CSV table of C-alpha atoms in Angstrom, one decimal:
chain,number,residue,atom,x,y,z
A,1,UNK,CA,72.2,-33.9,38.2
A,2,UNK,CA,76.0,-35.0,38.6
A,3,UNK,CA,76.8,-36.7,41.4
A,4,UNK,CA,79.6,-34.4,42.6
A,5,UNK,CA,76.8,-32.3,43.1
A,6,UNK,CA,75.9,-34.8,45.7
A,7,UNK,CA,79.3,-35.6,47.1
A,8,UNK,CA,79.9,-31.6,48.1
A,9,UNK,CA,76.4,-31.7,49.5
A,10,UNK,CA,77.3,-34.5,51.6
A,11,UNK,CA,80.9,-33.0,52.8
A,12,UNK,CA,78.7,-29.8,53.5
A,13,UNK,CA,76.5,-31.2,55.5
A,14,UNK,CA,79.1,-33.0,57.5
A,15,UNK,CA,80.9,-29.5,58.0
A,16,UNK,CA,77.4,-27.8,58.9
A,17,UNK,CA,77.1,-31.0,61.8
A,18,UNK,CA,80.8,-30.4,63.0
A,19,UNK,CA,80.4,-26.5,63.5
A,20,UNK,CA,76.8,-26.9,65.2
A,21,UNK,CA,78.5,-27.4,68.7
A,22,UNK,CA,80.6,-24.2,68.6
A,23,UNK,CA,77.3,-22.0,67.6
A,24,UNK,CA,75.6,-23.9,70.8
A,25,UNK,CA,78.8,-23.7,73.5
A,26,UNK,CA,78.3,-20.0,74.8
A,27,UNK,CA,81.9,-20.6,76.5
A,28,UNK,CA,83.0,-21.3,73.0
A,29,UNK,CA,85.6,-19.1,71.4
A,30,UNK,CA,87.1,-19.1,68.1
A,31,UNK,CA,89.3,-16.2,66.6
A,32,UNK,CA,88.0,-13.7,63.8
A,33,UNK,CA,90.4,-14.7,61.6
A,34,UNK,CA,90.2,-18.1,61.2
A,35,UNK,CA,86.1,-17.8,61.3
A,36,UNK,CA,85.6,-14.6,58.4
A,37,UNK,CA,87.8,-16.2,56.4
A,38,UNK,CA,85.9,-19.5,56.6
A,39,UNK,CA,82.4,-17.1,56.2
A,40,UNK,CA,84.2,-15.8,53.1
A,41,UNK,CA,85.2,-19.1,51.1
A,42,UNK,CA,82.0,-20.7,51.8
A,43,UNK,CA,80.3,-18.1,50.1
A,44,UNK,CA,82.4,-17.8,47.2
A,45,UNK,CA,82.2,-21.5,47.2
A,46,UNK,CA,78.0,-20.8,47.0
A,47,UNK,CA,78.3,-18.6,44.2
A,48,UNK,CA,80.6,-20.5,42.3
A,49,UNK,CA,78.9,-23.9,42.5
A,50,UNK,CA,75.3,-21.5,41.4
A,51,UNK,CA,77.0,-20.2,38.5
A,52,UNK,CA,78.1,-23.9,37.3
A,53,UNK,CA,74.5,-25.1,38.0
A,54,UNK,CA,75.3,-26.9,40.9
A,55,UNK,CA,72.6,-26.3,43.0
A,56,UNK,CA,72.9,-28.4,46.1
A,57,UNK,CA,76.1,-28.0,46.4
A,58,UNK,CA,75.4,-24.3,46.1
A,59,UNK,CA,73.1,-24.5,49.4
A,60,UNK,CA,75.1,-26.9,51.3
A,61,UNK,CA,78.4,-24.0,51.0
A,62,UNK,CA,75.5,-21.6,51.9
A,63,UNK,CA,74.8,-23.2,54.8
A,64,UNK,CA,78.6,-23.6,56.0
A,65,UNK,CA,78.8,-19.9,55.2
A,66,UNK,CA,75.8,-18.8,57.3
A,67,UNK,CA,77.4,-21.4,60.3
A,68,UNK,CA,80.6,-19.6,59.4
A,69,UNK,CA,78.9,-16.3,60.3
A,70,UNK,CA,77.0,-17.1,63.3
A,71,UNK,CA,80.1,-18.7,64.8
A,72,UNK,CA,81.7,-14.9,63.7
A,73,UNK,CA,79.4,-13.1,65.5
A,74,UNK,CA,78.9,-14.8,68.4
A,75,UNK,CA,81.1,-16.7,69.8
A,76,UNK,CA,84.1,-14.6,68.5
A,77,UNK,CA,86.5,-13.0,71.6
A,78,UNK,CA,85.5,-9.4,72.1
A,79,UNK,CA,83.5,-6.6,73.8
A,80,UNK,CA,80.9,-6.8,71.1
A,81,UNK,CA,78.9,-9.3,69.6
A,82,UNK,CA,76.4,-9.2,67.1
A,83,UNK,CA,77.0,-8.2,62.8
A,84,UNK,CA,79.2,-5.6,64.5
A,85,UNK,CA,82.0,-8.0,65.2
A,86,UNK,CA,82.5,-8.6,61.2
A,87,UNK,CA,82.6,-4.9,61.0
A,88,UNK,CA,85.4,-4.8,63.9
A,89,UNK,CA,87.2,-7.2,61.9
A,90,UNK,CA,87.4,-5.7,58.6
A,91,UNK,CA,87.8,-1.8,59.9
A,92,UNK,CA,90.6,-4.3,62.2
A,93,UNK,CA,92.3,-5.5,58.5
A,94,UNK,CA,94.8,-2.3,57.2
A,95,UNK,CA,96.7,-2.0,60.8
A,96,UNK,CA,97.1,-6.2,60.7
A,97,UNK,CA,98.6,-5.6,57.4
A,98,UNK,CA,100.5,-2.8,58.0
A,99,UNK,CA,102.0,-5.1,61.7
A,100,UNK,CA,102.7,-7.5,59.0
A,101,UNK,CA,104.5,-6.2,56.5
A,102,UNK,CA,106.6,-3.8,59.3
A,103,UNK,CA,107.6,-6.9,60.6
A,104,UNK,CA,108.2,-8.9,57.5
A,105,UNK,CA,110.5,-6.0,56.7
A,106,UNK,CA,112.5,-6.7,60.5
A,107,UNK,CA,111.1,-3.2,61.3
A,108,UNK,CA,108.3,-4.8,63.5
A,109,UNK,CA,108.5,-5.8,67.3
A,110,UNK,CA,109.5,-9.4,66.9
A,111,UNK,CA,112.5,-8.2,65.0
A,112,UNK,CA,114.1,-6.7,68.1
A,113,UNK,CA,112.9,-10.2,69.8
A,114,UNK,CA,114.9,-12.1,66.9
A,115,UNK,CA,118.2,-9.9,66.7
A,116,UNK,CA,118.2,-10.6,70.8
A,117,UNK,CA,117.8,-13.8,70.3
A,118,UNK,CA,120.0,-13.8,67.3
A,119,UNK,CA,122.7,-12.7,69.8
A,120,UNK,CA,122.6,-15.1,72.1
């Protein structure tokens, strides 16, 4: 065993304790896209740390994934709950991309906001 196997498995653990508050707070609310993103890394993180035979650390990214994921499904703003928030979020993704790049491009609504502004 290597010990940085040990070290992730610590700093998981101490994410794991950190996010268990926000799963048990039913006022809590944290945004869909800082949470699926979160989900997302600590599972690639899982896989990756399998694949090098870093087991612990493996199930300690697990874990933050599956916190990641409960805190994305419930206790996301929203007028549903459940795996069907993740789905909300994704079908969500092409029109977030499309707001960003239209305003990237100063075609957007906040580019009417800056040439006002710019005005001034």
């Amino acid at each position: 065993m290597m010990w940085q196997d040990l070290v992730f498995l610590a700093g998981s653990v101490f994410s794991i304790a950190v996010l268990a508050p926000t799963i048990r707070d039913p006022a809590a609310q944290v945004p869909l896209g800082s949470s699926v993103p979160s989900m997302t890394v600590g599972t690639v993180y899982s896989i990756t740390y399998a694949t090098m035979g870093m087991t612990f650390s493996a199930l300690g990214s697990f874990g933050v994934a599956t916190m990641w994921s409960l805190i994305a499904c419930y206790r996301s703003p929203g007028p549903v709950s459940g795996p069907k928030t993740i789905a909300r979020f994704v079908a969500s993704l092409p029109g977030r991309a499309r707001r960003s790049v239209t305003d990237a491009l100063g075609a957007g609504p906040s580019a009417a906001t800056d040439a006002e502004q710019a005005a001034d």
